[in-house]
Amino acid sequence: MGETTGEKKGSGGGTKEGSNLLGTPTFSELPNGRLKCVETGHEMVVKDKDSYAQSKRCRLGLIDFALSHSNPPLNMFKQDPLSRSKLICKLTGDTINKSEEHIWKHINGKRFLNKLEQKEMEKELTDETMAEEGEKKPKKEKKKKKKEKEKAVEEIFSAVRDSAENESDSEEPEFWVPPAGDRWDFDDGGNRWGSGSESDGSDDEYEPEDVAKECGKESEELSTRAKRISIEIEPSSFASRKKKSRKNTS
C-alpha cells in the first residue's frame, strides 16, 4: 500500500491511521527559487514544503491525481458523480469519504478482502479455461492444416490425371484410320455393278413370262433324265420274277 501504511503513533502524536497512504508529494524547483508540487501544481517557498505536504489541500490533490492516473490503491475506486467529496468502490459498490483514512479502512476491511479474493479466484478460473482453449485451438489448427494438405495433394493428382487424359486424346493413332463415311480403297461402289441406268434396265428384263419359260425347260429336262434311267435298267430280272410266281401258284 506504499511506504506509508498508516503509522500509528502514541496518543501524544495524534497521527491518524492511514493518513499518509499516498506518501509525500513530488516537488520541482523553479528558476526563481520557489518549489512547485507536481501533483497539484501549487507553488510555494522552500520553508513551506513540509507544512504544505501535510495540508488537506495537498492530500486531496494527491487523491485526485492518483484517481485520474489509476494509481493503486485508487484504481479500485471512482469519483461519485453526486458528490465531489465521495468515492465509490468498484469492487464492493460502497460509497466512502474522499480521505486517505477512509480509503485505508475500506481496503483493509473484511468485505473488501473477501470480494478481492473471490475476484482473484474467478480470474484464475478464466485463465485456466483460456489456457485449455488455447491448447485445443492448436489441435484444431493442425487438423485444418492436415485437411488443407490433403486437398492440395488431391488437386495435384486430379491435375496430373486431366493432363494425361488430354495428352492421350491429342496423340495420333498408330494406324491410319479413314475418316467417317470413306473407304480405305476409295471405292464408292459405283463401278462395281455398272451405272444406275444399267441396273434399272436389267431389273426390268426379268418378267413373269420369262420365269415360266425357264421353269418349263427345267421340268422337261427332268422327265428326259427319268426316261433314260428306266431304259438303262434290264427287263430280264422282272421276267424271271414273274415266272417264279406262276410256278408257285400251279
PDB file of C-alpha atoms in Angstrom:
ATOM      1  CA  MET A   1       0.000   0.000   0.000  1.00  0.00           C
ATOM      2  CA  GLY A   2       3.016   2.296  -0.338  1.00  0.00           C
ATOM      3  CA  GLU A   3       5.613   3.347   2.067  1.00  0.00           C
ATOM      4  CA  THR A   4       3.025   4.837   4.441  1.00  0.00           C
ATOM      5  CA  THR A   5       0.678   2.076   5.519  1.00  0.00           C
ATOM      6  CA  GLY A   6      -0.913   4.039   8.298  1.00  0.00           C
ATOM      7  CA  GLU A   7       1.595   4.549  11.034  1.00  0.00           C
ATOM      8  CA  LYS A   8       0.104   4.723  14.491  1.00  0.00           C
ATOM      9  CA  LYS A   9       1.889   6.980  16.899  1.00  0.00           C
ATOM     10  CA  GLY A  10       1.248   7.428  20.560  1.00  0.00           C
ATOM     11  CA  SER A  11      -1.620   9.362  21.967  1.00  0.00           C
ATOM     12  CA  GLY A  12       0.586  12.438  22.107  1.00  0.00           C
ATOM     13  CA  GLY A  13       1.416  12.323  18.353  1.00  0.00           C
ATOM     14  CA  GLY A  14      -2.147  12.479  17.110  1.00  0.00           C
ATOM     15  CA  THR A  15      -1.344  10.983  13.618  1.00  0.00           C
ATOM     16  CA  LYS A  16      -4.340   9.125  12.236  1.00  0.00           C
ATOM     17  CA  GLU A  17      -4.146   5.612  10.832  1.00  0.00           C
ATOM     18  CA  GLY A  18      -3.652   5.700   7.028  1.00  0.00           C
ATOM     19  CA  SER A  19      -3.137   9.473   6.937  1.00  0.00           C
ATOM     20  CA  ASN A  20      -0.088   9.163   4.679  1.00  0.00           C
ATOM     21  CA  LEU A  21      -1.480   6.376   2.478  1.00  0.00           C
ATOM     22  CA  LEU A  22      -0.331   8.050  -0.776  1.00  0.00           C
ATOM     23  CA  GLY A  23       3.039   9.154   0.554  1.00  0.00           C
ATOM     24  CA  THR A  24       4.681  12.539   0.133  1.00  0.00           C
ATOM     25  CA  PRO A  25       4.086  14.767  -2.888  1.00  0.00           C
ATOM     26  CA  THR A  26       6.683  15.430  -5.574  1.00  0.00           C
ATOM     27  CA  PHE A  27       8.249  18.873  -5.829  1.00  0.00           C
ATOM     28  CA  SER A  28      10.156  20.548  -8.639  1.00  0.00           C
ATOM     29  CA  GLU A  29      12.413  23.607  -8.256  1.00  0.00           C
ATOM     30  CA  LEU A  30      11.563  26.682 -10.300  1.00  0.00           C
ATOM     31  CA  PRO A  31      14.097  29.192 -11.749  1.00  0.00           C
ATOM     32  CA  ASN A  32      13.024  31.818  -9.219  1.00  0.00           C
ATOM     33  CA  GLY A  33      13.975  29.518  -6.315  1.00  0.00           C
ATOM     34  CA  ARG A  34      10.424  28.512  -5.413  1.00  0.00           C
ATOM     35  CA  LEU A  35       9.045  24.946  -5.371  1.00  0.00           C
ATOM     36  CA  LYS A  36       6.109  23.547  -7.337  1.00  0.00           C
ATOM     37  CA  CYS A  37       4.030  20.478  -6.441  1.00  0.00           C
ATOM     38  CA  VAL A  38       3.874  18.177  -9.462  1.00  0.00           C
ATOM     39  CA  GLU A  39       0.562  16.522  -8.465  1.00  0.00           C
ATOM     40  CA  THR A  40      -1.367  19.712  -7.582  1.00  0.00           C
ATOM     41  CA  GLY A  41       0.592  22.453  -9.405  1.00  0.00           C
ATOM     42  CA  HIS A  42       0.806  24.592  -6.257  1.00  0.00           C
ATOM     43  CA  GLU A  43       3.864  26.847  -5.849  1.00  0.00           C
ATOM     44  CA  MET A  44       5.484  27.646  -2.501  1.00  0.00           C
ATOM     45  CA  VAL A  45       8.666  28.767  -0.879  1.00  0.00           C
ATOM     46  CA  VAL A  46      11.096  26.188   0.357  1.00  0.00           C
ATOM     47  CA  LYS A  47      10.269  26.736   4.043  1.00  0.00           C
ATOM     48  CA  ASP A  48       6.559  25.859   3.471  1.00  0.00           C
ATOM     49  CA  LYS A  49       7.333  22.486   1.855  1.00  0.00           C
ATOM     50  CA  ASP A  50       6.662  20.265   4.901  1.00  0.00           C
ATOM     51  CA  SER A  51       3.588  22.110   6.079  1.00  0.00           C
ATOM     52  CA  TYR A  52       2.021  22.005   2.605  1.00  0.00           C
ATOM     53  CA  ALA A  53       2.724  18.278   2.235  1.00  0.00           C
ATOM     54  CA  GLN A  54       0.536  17.586   5.297  1.00  0.00           C
ATOM     55  CA  SER A  55      -2.227  20.034   4.404  1.00  0.00           C
ATOM     56  CA  LYS A  56      -5.731  18.901   3.466  1.00  0.00           C
ATOM     57  CA  ARG A  57      -5.487  20.612   0.081  1.00  0.00           C
ATOM     58  CA  CYS A  58      -2.355  18.655  -0.775  1.00  0.00           C
ATOM     59  CA  ARG A  59      -3.797  15.296   0.397  1.00  0.00           C
ATOM     60  CA  LEU A  60      -6.963  15.766  -1.669  1.00  0.00           C
ATOM     61  CA  GLY A  61      -4.814  16.757  -4.627  1.00  0.00           C
ATOM     62  CA  LEU A  62      -2.838  13.534  -4.287  1.00  0.00           C
ATOM     63  CA  ILE A  63      -6.086  11.513  -4.224  1.00  0.00           C
ATOM     64  CA  ASP A  64      -7.395  13.244  -7.366  1.00  0.00           C
ATOM     65  CA  PHE A  65      -4.072  12.763  -9.147  1.00  0.00           C
ATOM     66  CA  ALA A  66      -3.939   9.026  -8.258  1.00  0.00           C
ATOM     67  CA  LEU A  67      -7.593   8.619  -9.221  1.00  0.00           C
ATOM     68  CA  SER A  68      -7.143  10.237 -12.646  1.00  0.00           C
ATOM     69  CA  HIS A  69      -3.994   8.188 -13.386  1.00  0.00           C
ATOM     70  CA  SER A  70      -5.416   4.915 -11.944  1.00  0.00           C
ATOM     71  CA  ASN A  71      -2.576   4.559  -9.478  1.00  0.00           C
ATOM     72  CA  PRO A  72      -3.074   1.912  -6.745  1.00  0.00           C
ATOM     73  CA  PRO A  73      -4.937   1.750  -4.478  1.00  0.00           C
ATOM     74  CA  LEU A  74      -7.157   4.409  -6.140  1.00  0.00           C
ATOM     75  CA  ASN A  75      -7.518   2.179  -9.235  1.00  0.00           C
ATOM     76  CA  MET A  76     -10.220   0.323  -7.255  1.00  0.00           C
ATOM     77  CA  PHE A  77     -12.302   3.494  -6.858  1.00  0.00           C
ATOM     78  CA  LYS A  78     -14.135   6.042  -8.994  1.00  0.00           C
ATOM     79  CA  GLN A  79     -15.467   9.510  -8.363  1.00  0.00           C
ATOM     80  CA  ASP A  80     -19.020   9.733  -7.073  1.00  0.00           C
ATOM     81  CA  PRO A  81     -20.950  11.783  -9.658  1.00  0.00           C
ATOM     82  CA  LEU A  82     -23.338  13.078  -6.967  1.00  0.00           C
ATOM     83  CA  SER A  83     -20.707  14.333  -4.525  1.00  0.00           C
ATOM     84  CA  ARG A  84     -17.209  15.707  -5.060  1.00  0.00           C
ATOM     85  CA  SER A  85     -16.142  14.556  -1.605  1.00  0.00           C
ATOM     86  CA  LYS A  86     -17.187  10.909  -2.093  1.00  0.00           C
ATOM     87  CA  LEU A  87     -15.696   7.856  -3.808  1.00  0.00           C
ATOM     88  CA  ILE A  88     -17.373   4.635  -4.976  1.00  0.00           C
ATOM     89  CA  CYS A  89     -15.578   1.300  -4.656  1.00  0.00           C
ATOM     90  CA  LYS A  90     -15.616  -0.604  -7.971  1.00  0.00           C
ATOM     91  CA  LEU A  91     -15.308  -3.959  -6.198  1.00  0.00           C
ATOM     92  CA  THR A  92     -17.926  -3.715  -3.474  1.00  0.00           C
ATOM     93  CA  GLY A  93     -20.004  -0.770  -4.690  1.00  0.00           C
ATOM     94  CA  ASP A  94     -19.713   1.013  -1.329  1.00  0.00           C
ATOM     95  CA  THR A  95     -19.504   4.795  -1.075  1.00  0.00           C
ATOM     96  CA  ILE A  96     -16.800   6.243   1.183  1.00  0.00           C
ATOM     97  CA  ASN A  97     -15.378   9.659   2.041  1.00  0.00           C
ATOM     98  CA  LYS A  98     -12.563  11.017  -0.088  1.00  0.00           C
ATOM     99  CA  SER A  99      -9.842  10.793   2.524  1.00  0.00           C
ATOM    100  CA  GLU A 100      -6.806   8.604   2.959  1.00  0.00           C
ATOM    101  CA  GLU A 101      -8.017   7.364   6.348  1.00  0.00           C
ATOM    102  CA  HIS A 102     -11.370   6.109   4.980  1.00  0.00           C
ATOM    103  CA  ILE A 103      -9.717   4.593   1.906  1.00  0.00           C
ATOM    104  CA  TRP A 104      -7.245   2.726   4.102  1.00  0.00           C
ATOM    105  CA  LYS A 105     -10.004   1.398   6.392  1.00  0.00           C
ATOM    106  CA  HIS A 106     -12.094   0.252   3.424  1.00  0.00           C
ATOM    107  CA  ILE A 107      -9.322  -1.653   1.633  1.00  0.00           C
ATOM    108  CA  ASN A 108      -8.407  -3.422   4.882  1.00  0.00           C
ATOM    109  CA  GLY A 109     -11.972  -4.381   5.761  1.00  0.00           C
ATOM    110  CA  LYS A 110     -13.346  -7.939   5.547  1.00  0.00           C
ATOM    111  CA  ARG A 111     -15.929  -7.105   2.881  1.00  0.00           C
ATOM    112  CA  PHE A 112     -13.315  -5.704   0.524  1.00  0.00           C
ATOM    113  CA  LEU A 113     -10.827  -8.535   1.158  1.00  0.00           C
ATOM    114  CA  ASN A 114     -13.442 -11.253   0.616  1.00  0.00           C
ATOM    115  CA  LYS A 115     -14.543  -9.667  -2.671  1.00  0.00           C
ATOM    116  CA  LEU A 116     -10.935  -9.311  -3.727  1.00  0.00           C
ATOM    117  CA  GLU A 117     -10.235 -12.988  -3.019  1.00  0.00           C
ATOM    118  CA  GLN A 118     -13.358 -14.020  -4.935  1.00  0.00           C
ATOM    119  CA  LYS A 119     -12.300 -11.860  -7.854  1.00  0.00           C
ATOM    120  CA  GLU A 120      -8.840 -13.407  -7.904  1.00  0.00           C
ATOM    121  CA  MET A 121     -10.323 -16.931  -7.905  1.00  0.00           C
ATOM    122  CA  GLU A 122     -12.598 -16.069 -10.820  1.00  0.00           C
ATOM    123  CA  LYS A 123      -9.640 -14.647 -12.682  1.00  0.00           C
ATOM    124  CA  GLU A 124      -7.658 -17.843 -12.105  1.00  0.00           C
ATOM    125  CA  LEU A 125     -10.548 -19.936 -13.416  1.00  0.00           C
ATOM    126  CA  THR A 126     -10.863 -17.785 -16.514  1.00  0.00           C
ATOM    127  CA  ASP A 127      -7.111 -18.029 -17.063  1.00  0.00           C
ATOM    128  CA  GLU A 128      -7.293 -21.824 -16.817  1.00  0.00           C
ATOM    129  CA  THR A 129     -10.190 -22.018 -19.255  1.00  0.00           C
ATOM    130  CA  MET A 130      -8.380 -19.720 -21.653  1.00  0.00           C
ATOM    131  CA  ALA A 131      -5.294 -21.904 -21.378  1.00  0.00           C
ATOM    132  CA  GLU A 132      -7.352 -25.033 -22.107  1.00  0.00           C
ATOM    133  CA  GLU A 133      -8.961 -23.345 -25.093  1.00  0.00           C
ATOM    134  CA  GLY A 134      -5.525 -22.260 -26.234  1.00  0.00           C
ATOM    135  CA  GLU A 135      -4.402 -25.914 -26.099  1.00  0.00           C
ATOM    136  CA  LYS A 136      -7.450 -27.053 -28.064  1.00  0.00           C
ATOM    137  CA  LYS A 137      -7.050 -24.427 -30.767  1.00  0.00           C
ATOM    138  CA  PRO A 138      -3.633 -25.687 -31.953  1.00  0.00           C
ATOM    139  CA  LYS A 139      -5.140 -29.174 -32.358  1.00  0.00           C
ATOM    140  CA  LYS A 140      -7.944 -27.771 -34.492  1.00  0.00           C
ATOM    141  CA  GLU A 141      -5.430 -25.753 -36.472  1.00  0.00           C
ATOM    142  CA  LYS A 142      -3.338 -28.885 -37.030  1.00  0.00           C
ATOM    143  CA  LYS A 143      -6.408 -30.751 -38.296  1.00  0.00           C
ATOM    144  CA  LYS A 144      -7.249 -27.856 -40.619  1.00  0.00           C
ATOM    145  CA  LYS A 145      -3.691 -27.759 -41.941  1.00  0.00           C
ATOM    146  CA  LYS A 146      -3.776 -31.526 -42.490  1.00  0.00           C
ATOM    147  CA  LYS A 147      -7.055 -31.264 -44.413  1.00  0.00           C
ATOM    148  CA  GLU A 148      -5.656 -28.417 -46.484  1.00  0.00           C
ATOM    149  CA  LYS A 149      -2.583 -30.503 -47.335  1.00  0.00           C
ATOM    150  CA  GLU A 150      -4.776 -33.457 -48.343  1.00  0.00           C
ATOM    151  CA  LYS A 151      -6.882 -31.180 -50.545  1.00  0.00           C
ATOM    152  CA  ALA A 152      -3.754 -29.794 -52.172  1.00  0.00           C
ATOM    153  CA  VAL A 153      -2.476 -33.310 -52.891  1.00  0.00           C
ATOM    154  CA  GLU A 154      -5.844 -34.315 -54.379  1.00  0.00           C
ATOM    155  CA  GLU A 155      -5.842 -31.232 -56.572  1.00  0.00           C
ATOM    156  CA  ILE A 156      -2.339 -32.100 -57.805  1.00  0.00           C
ATOM    157  CA  PHE A 157      -3.377 -35.680 -58.614  1.00  0.00           C
ATOM    158  CA  SER A 158      -6.503 -34.511 -60.431  1.00  0.00           C
ATOM    159  CA  ALA A 159      -4.481 -32.018 -62.448  1.00  0.00           C
ATOM    160  CA  VAL A 160      -1.988 -34.731 -63.431  1.00  0.00           C
ATOM    161  CA  ARG A 161      -4.826 -37.083 -64.454  1.00  0.00           C
ATOM    162  CA  ASP A 162      -6.511 -34.397 -66.543  1.00  0.00           C
ATOM    163  CA  SER A 163      -3.266 -33.557 -68.301  1.00  0.00           C
ATOM    164  CA  ALA A 164      -2.613 -37.256 -69.005  1.00  0.00           C
ATOM    165  CA  GLU A 165      -6.107 -37.701 -70.467  1.00  0.00           C
ATOM    166  CA  ASN A 166      -5.701 -34.638 -72.638  1.00  0.00           C
ATOM    167  CA  GLU A 167      -2.363 -35.931 -73.910  1.00  0.00           C
ATOM    168  CA  SER A 168      -3.844 -39.365 -74.714  1.00  0.00           C
ATOM    169  CA  ASP A 169      -6.699 -37.721 -76.629  1.00  0.00           C
ATOM    170  CA  SER A 170      -4.364 -35.461 -78.565  1.00  0.00           C
ATOM    171  CA  GLU A 171      -1.945 -38.271 -79.558  1.00  0.00           C
ATOM    172  CA  GLU A 172      -2.321 -39.604 -83.171  1.00  0.00           C
ATOM    173  CA  PRO A 173      -3.255 -43.303 -83.610  1.00  0.00           C
ATOM    174  CA  GLU A 174      -0.539 -45.755 -84.657  1.00  0.00           C
ATOM    175  CA  PHE A 175      -2.503 -46.853 -87.783  1.00  0.00           C
ATOM    176  CA  TRP A 176      -4.174 -44.585 -90.253  1.00  0.00           C
ATOM    177  CA  VAL A 177      -7.950 -44.598 -89.893  1.00  0.00           C
ATOM    178  CA  PRO A 178     -10.042 -43.281 -92.760  1.00  0.00           C
ATOM    179  CA  PRO A 179     -12.476 -40.545 -91.949  1.00  0.00           C
ATOM    180  CA  ALA A 180     -16.099 -41.439 -91.282  1.00  0.00           C
ATOM    181  CA  GLY A 181     -18.017 -42.317 -94.446  1.00  0.00           C
ATOM    182  CA  ASP A 182     -14.925 -43.140 -96.591  1.00  0.00           C
ATOM    183  CA  ARG A 183     -13.338 -46.480 -97.561  1.00  0.00           C
ATOM    184  CA  TRP A 184      -9.655 -47.263 -97.324  1.00  0.00           C
ATOM    185  CA  ASP A 185      -9.515 -48.147-101.058  1.00  0.00           C
ATOM    186  CA  PHE A 186     -11.554 -45.061-102.003  1.00  0.00           C
ATOM    187  CA  ASP A 187     -14.198 -47.354-103.640  1.00  0.00           C
ATOM    188  CA  ASP A 188     -17.636 -45.834-103.624  1.00  0.00           C
ATOM    189  CA  GLY A 189     -19.259 -48.949-105.232  1.00  0.00           C
ATOM    190  CA  GLY A 190     -20.379 -47.083-108.331  1.00  0.00           C
ATOM    191  CA  ASN A 191     -18.330 -49.024-110.957  1.00  0.00           C
ATOM    192  CA  ARG A 192     -18.820 -52.435-109.395  1.00  0.00           C
ATOM    193  CA  TRP A 193     -22.315 -53.202-110.780  1.00  0.00           C
ATOM    194  CA  GLY A 194     -22.397 -50.721-113.545  1.00  0.00           C
ATOM    195  CA  SER A 195     -24.206 -47.451-113.740  1.00  0.00           C
ATOM    196  CA  GLY A 196     -27.555 -46.892-112.146  1.00  0.00           C
ATOM    197  CA  SER A 197     -29.355 -46.825-115.531  1.00  0.00           C
ATOM    198  CA  GLU A 198     -27.981 -50.270-116.485  1.00  0.00           C
ATOM    199  CA  SER A 199     -29.008 -51.785-113.193  1.00  0.00           C
ATOM    200  CA  ASP A 200     -32.504 -50.400-113.579  1.00  0.00           C
ATOM    201  CA  GLY A 201     -32.769 -51.880-117.135  1.00  0.00           C
ATOM    202  CA  SER A 202     -31.555 -55.307-116.072  1.00  0.00           C
ATOM    203  CA  ASP A 203     -34.175 -55.458-113.350  1.00  0.00           C
ATOM    204  CA  ASP A 204     -36.889 -54.712-115.873  1.00  0.00           C
ATOM    205  CA  GLU A 205     -35.785 -57.671-118.184  1.00  0.00           C
ATOM    206  CA  TYR A 206     -36.883 -60.303-115.661  1.00  0.00           C
ATOM    207  CA  GLU A 207     -40.622 -60.515-116.303  1.00  0.00           C
ATOM    208  CA  PRO A 208     -43.109 -63.289-115.213  1.00  0.00           C
ATOM    209  CA  GLU A 209     -43.279 -64.873-118.701  1.00  0.00           C
ATOM    210  CA  ASP A 210     -39.537 -65.413-118.824  1.00  0.00           C
ATOM    211  CA  VAL A 211     -39.631 -67.024-115.391  1.00  0.00           C
ATOM    212  CA  ALA A 212     -42.362 -69.500-116.509  1.00  0.00           C
ATOM    213  CA  LYS A 213     -40.385 -70.496-119.638  1.00  0.00           C
ATOM    214  CA  GLU A 214     -37.326 -71.244-117.596  1.00  0.00           C
ATOM    215  CA  CYS A 215     -39.362 -73.399-115.176  1.00  0.00           C
ATOM    216  CA  GLY A 216     -40.831 -75.404-118.123  1.00  0.00           C
ATOM    217  CA  LYS A 217     -37.393 -76.124-119.565  1.00  0.00           C
ATOM    218  CA  GLU A 218     -36.221 -77.428-116.225  1.00  0.00           C
ATOM    219  CA  SER A 219     -39.234 -79.818-115.922  1.00  0.00           C
ATOM    220  CA  GLU A 220     -38.612 -81.211-119.463  1.00  0.00           C
ATOM    221  CA  GLU A 221     -35.005 -81.917-118.645  1.00  0.00           C
ATOM    222  CA  LEU A 222     -36.016 -83.792-115.507  1.00  0.00           C
ATOM    223  CA  SER A 223     -38.515 -86.015-117.399  1.00  0.00           C
ATOM    224  CA  THR A 224     -35.935 -86.943-120.060  1.00  0.00           C
ATOM    225  CA  ARG A 225     -33.482 -87.934-117.366  1.00  0.00           C
ATOM    226  CA  ALA A 226     -36.066 -90.216-115.735  1.00  0.00           C
ATOM    227  CA  LYS A 227     -36.763 -91.996-119.087  1.00  0.00           C
ATOM    228  CA  ARG A 228     -33.090 -92.628-119.644  1.00  0.00           C
ATOM    229  CA  ILE A 229     -32.757 -94.193-116.230  1.00  0.00           C
ATOM    230  CA  SER A 230     -35.712 -96.556-116.777  1.00  0.00           C
ATOM    231  CA  ILE A 231     -34.311 -97.685-120.184  1.00  0.00           C
ATOM    232  CA  GLU A 232     -30.907 -98.445-118.732  1.00  0.00           C
ATOM    233  CA  ILE A 233     -32.431-100.926-116.224  1.00  0.00           C
ATOM    234  CA  GLU A 234     -32.574-104.599-117.704  1.00  0.00           C
ATOM    235  CA  PRO A 235     -36.123-106.236-118.061  1.00  0.00           C
ATOM    236  CA  SER A 236     -34.872-109.841-117.593  1.00  0.00           C
ATOM    237  CA  SER A 237     -34.902-109.540-113.861  1.00  0.00           C
ATOM    238  CA  PHE A 238     -38.581-108.638-113.902  1.00  0.00           C
ATOM    239  CA  ALA A 239     -39.486-111.596-116.220  1.00  0.00           C
ATOM    240  CA  SER A 240     -37.743-114.194-114.091  1.00  0.00           C
ATOM    241  CA  ARG A 241     -39.596-112.942-111.057  1.00  0.00           C
ATOM    242  CA  LYS A 242     -42.967-113.358-112.890  1.00  0.00           C
ATOM    243  CA  LYS A 243     -42.199-116.993-113.953  1.00  0.00           C
ATOM    244  CA  LYS A 244     -41.295-117.995-110.437  1.00  0.00           C
ATOM    245  CA  SER A 245     -44.509-116.566-109.092  1.00  0.00           C
ATOM    246  CA  ARG A 246     -46.590-118.566-111.717  1.00  0.00           C
ATOM    247  CA  LYS A 247     -44.909-121.888-110.845  1.00  0.00           C
ATOM    248  CA  ASN A 248     -45.645-121.363-107.221  1.00  0.00           C
ATOM    249  CA  THR A 249     -49.347-120.860-107.929  1.00  0.00           C
ATOM    250  CA  SER A 250     -49.618-124.072-110.088  1.00  0.00           C
TER     251      SER A 250
END
